[in-house]
Amino acid sequence: MMDQIATMSPSTETGTPIIELRDVCKWYGPTQVLKGINLTIDAGSVMVICGPSGSGKSTVLRCICGLEEAQSGTLQVMGRVLNKQTLGDANFRSDIGMVFQRFSLFPHMRVLANLTLAPRKVRGMKKSEAEKQAHAMLARVGLADKANVYPNELSGGQQQRVAIARALVMTPKIMLFDEPTSALDPDLVREVLDVMRELAKSGMTMVVVTHEMGFARQAGDRVVFMNHGEILENRSTEEFFARPATEPARRFLDNVLHH
Amino acid sequence: MTAVTLGEATPEPTDDPTQASDRRQAVIWWIFVACVLAWLGWKLSALNWALVWRVSPLLWQGYIVSCLLTLVSVALGMVFGIGLAAARMSRFAPLRYLSMAYTETVRATPQLMVIFWIFFTYPVFAGHNMSPWTGAVVSLTMIASAYLAEVIRGGLLSVPKIQSESATVIGLSRSQTFIRVLLPQACRNMLPAFITTLITSFKVTSLVYVIGLIDFFRAASLINNRNFAPATLYTVVAIVYLITCFALSRLVGLLDPKYKLQ
């Protein structure tokens, strides 16, 4: 288990910037959803992005993994500027893992096939090798016995753990989480957060959009607070939770903590 | 005393009045159906069944032609339909317009005209004639592919966007995403519409007589020209079409895969 985690750790040197956004702007039609985002994320660190809905948190993640294109500004990931060319490189793309809110598993494939598809088709791995790796990864997220079931036979929490495992089999250098627990029943949130905490401990670079402030406090190195497409705060976790500097962040924390 | 025995013999005494009235309605309904069937049977028995028996090999041949044409045109139509649907959703605009033009043209044209047009204009372009079989297969495939393209496109559009997004982020290319992720789910979603197209295709085969092919329907009318028994022959035709199309519609249950969409 331990050396599995060790092999999971990104090779990039801890502490150096692995994601850099410079003055990133994005519009959906006439509405500007990102208003000049500047953000640096160090390798091996866990950054939590929070903020009210519609503040552009998810859009930041979607720009980093190439699902959305920024209209101006530059995004650099692992030393490479994101553009059509770099995003056309499947190996580069799959170095950035992403976990969505829900329903991202392929419902027509068993869990094992969900996990072996990309390693085989993108990395050209042999079937037996990919399956061995998939079984190991399922064991890591605590679902060793679920390899041969269809996603709809799993609970929401189990589905999210499989989604994490599916991202991890591509040995990504960065893991992005877009509200991975917000569509789950409260009693299923914990098992997903546990897997994420373990992943954070293993030294994975993580960017997590979440309302789970408990997770942010425990696992996060930095907290970014966004509002109306702008970053209002970007501080260490202790500082942020001790006392947010801006009024919207204070109000947000108040709402989330005492609802 | 008798009343008590009777009461005990009643299987399930219901105190729910709606249930009792439901049962009464069901009984009346079945009596009605039985009467209609008896009347139909009586009338049908008067038909010339000896003739049907005598000409059954001919009818059977026609039926095989109809079935073969349906199978071949739907199978080929599926292949081209997938291509057309993929083209229509392509990022390359000319491909999109080409697919759209083809699909809309064929769908907006009477099927009979497509069959005529292929069969009679082909020699103009190619300089030699087309066999009726080729003409029928080509034109029916063209018709099926246009209708199936729309069915497949509908199926593809019904797959949630997050499916292609999650395929993209794990590194799959656009074509891998299409073949491995979107198409299988689309096929599942479009099954009922596909069966409808299959049934329509079977019925459309009755038009190929215009280019000299003897399908099931044509076989019956040719026999009728010779033996003149329209009531008998067209009743048989109706029953056979009914049974075939009903059987095809039951295919949904057989083809339905066991996984569910979330």
Coordinates of N, CA and C in Angstrom, one line a residue, chain A residues 62 65 67 90 93-94 96 100 102-109 117-118 121-122 150-152 159 166 170, chain B residues 91 160-173 176 180-182 184-185 258-262:
Chain A
R62 N -12.2 23.8 -15.2 CA -12.4 23.4 -16.6 C -11.5 24.0 -17.6
C65 N -8.1 21.9 -17.2 CA -8.0 20.6 -17.8 C -8.4 20.7 -19.3
L67 N -11.2 21.7 -20.9 CA -12.6 21.5 -21.3 C -13.1 22.8 -21.8
A90 N -2.8 13.5 -26.1 CA -3.6 12.8 -25.2 C -2.8 12.5 -23.9
R93 N -2.8 15.5 -21.8 CA -4.2 15.7 -21.2 C -4.5 14.8 -20.0
S94 N -4.0 13.5 -20.2 CA -4.4 12.6 -19.2 C -3.4 12.7 -18.0
I96 N -3.5 15.3 -16.4 CA -4.4 16.1 -15.5 C -5.6 15.3 -15.3
F100 N -15.6 14.7 -11.6 CA -16.8 15.6 -11.7 C -17.7 15.4 -10.6
R102 N -20.9 14.2 -10.6 CA -21.5 12.9 -10.6 C -21.8 12.4 -12.0
F103 N -22.1 11.2 -12.1 CA -22.6 10.6 -13.4 C -21.5 10.7 -14.5
S104 N -20.2 10.6 -14.1 CA -19.2 10.7 -15.1 C -18.7 9.3 -15.5
L105 N -19.1 8.2 -14.8 CA -18.7 6.9 -15.1 C -19.5 6.5 -16.4
F106 N -18.9 5.6 -17.2 CA -19.5 5.1 -18.4 C -20.5 4.0 -18.0
P107 N -21.8 4.3 -18.1 CA -22.8 3.3 -17.6 C -22.9 2.0 -18.3
H108 N -22.4 2.0 -19.5 CA -22.5 0.7 -20.3 C -21.3 -0.2 -20.1
M109 N -20.4 0.2 -19.2 CA -19.2 -0.6 -19.0 C -19.2 -1.0 -17.5
L117 N -10.1 1.3 -19.8 CA -10.3 1.9 -21.1 C -9.2 2.8 -21.5
A118 N -9.0 3.9 -20.7 CA -8.0 4.9 -21.1 C -6.5 4.3 -21.0
K121 N -6.3 2.4 -24.3 CA -6.5 3.1 -25.6 C -5.5 4.3 -25.7
V122 N -5.2 4.9 -24.6 CA -4.3 6.1 -24.6 C -2.9 5.7 -24.4
Y150 N -21.9 -3.0 -12.7 CA -22.1 -1.8 -13.5 C -22.2 -0.6 -12.6
P151 N -21.9 0.6 -13.0 CA -21.9 1.8 -12.2 C -23.3 2.0 -11.5
N152 N -24.4 1.7 -12.1 CA -25.7 1.9 -11.5 C -26.0 1.0 -10.3
Q159 N -19.6 5.3 -6.5 CA -19.4 5.8 -7.9 C -18.3 6.9 -7.9
R166 N -10.6 5.9 -11.5 CA -10.4 5.9 -13.0 C -9.5 7.0 -13.4
M170 N -4.5 6.6 -14.7 CA -3.7 7.3 -15.7 C -2.4 8.0 -15.1
Chain B
R91 N -16.9 18.7 -36.5 CA -16.5 20.1 -36.4 C -16.3 20.7 -37.7
P160 N -25.7 12.4 -22.0 CA -25.3 13.6 -21.3 C -23.9 14.1 -21.7
K161 N -23.7 15.4 -21.6 CA -22.4 16.0 -22.1 C -21.3 15.5 -21.2
I162 N -21.6 15.3 -19.9 CA -20.5 14.9 -19.0 C -19.8 13.6 -19.5
Q163 N -20.5 12.8 -20.2 CA -19.9 11.5 -20.7 C -18.8 11.8 -21.7
S164 N -19.0 12.7 -22.6 CA -17.9 13.0 -23.5 C -16.8 13.8 -22.9
E165 N -17.2 14.6 -21.9 CA -16.2 15.4 -21.2 C -15.3 14.5 -20.4
S166 N -15.9 13.5 -19.7 CA -15.0 12.6 -18.9 C -14.2 11.7 -19.8
A167 N -14.7 11.4 -21.0 CA -13.8 10.7 -21.9 C -12.6 11.5 -22.3
T168 N -12.9 12.8 -22.6 CA -11.8 13.7 -23.0 C -10.8 13.9 -21.9
V169 N -11.2 14.1 -20.7 CA -10.2 14.3 -19.6 C -9.3 13.1 -19.3
I170 N -9.9 11.9 -19.6 CA -9.0 10.7 -19.3 C -8.1 10.5 -20.6
G171 N -8.2 11.3 -21.6 CA -7.3 11.2 -22.7 C -7.8 10.6 -24.0
L172 N -9.0 10.2 -24.0 CA -9.5 9.6 -25.3 C -9.6 10.6 -26.4
S173 N -9.4 10.2 -27.6 CA -9.5 11.1 -28.7 C -11.0 11.2 -29.1
Q176 N -12.3 7.9 -30.5 CA -12.4 6.9 -29.4 C -13.6 7.2 -28.6
R180 N -16.4 4.4 -28.4 CA -16.4 3.6 -27.1 C -17.4 4.1 -26.1
V181 N -17.7 5.4 -26.2 CA -18.5 6.0 -25.1 C -19.8 6.4 -25.6
L182 N -19.9 7.2 -26.6 CA -21.1 7.8 -27.0 C -22.0 6.9 -27.8
P184 N -22.3 3.5 -28.0 CA -23.0 2.4 -27.3 C -24.1 2.9 -26.5
Q185 N -24.0 4.1 -25.9 CA -25.1 4.6 -25.1 C -26.2 5.1 -26.0
K258 N -28.8 -5.2 -20.2 CA -29.2 -5.3 -18.8 C -28.7 -4.1 -18.0
Y259 N -27.7 -3.4 -18.5 CA -27.3 -2.2 -17.6 C -28.3 -1.1 -17.8
K260 N -28.4 -0.3 -16.7 CA -29.3 0.9 -16.8 C -28.4 2.1 -16.9
L261 N -29.0 3.1 -17.5 CA -28.4 4.4 -17.5 C -28.7 5.0 -16.1
Q262 N -27.7 5.8 -15.6 CA -27.9 6.3 -14.2 C -29.0 7.2 -14.1

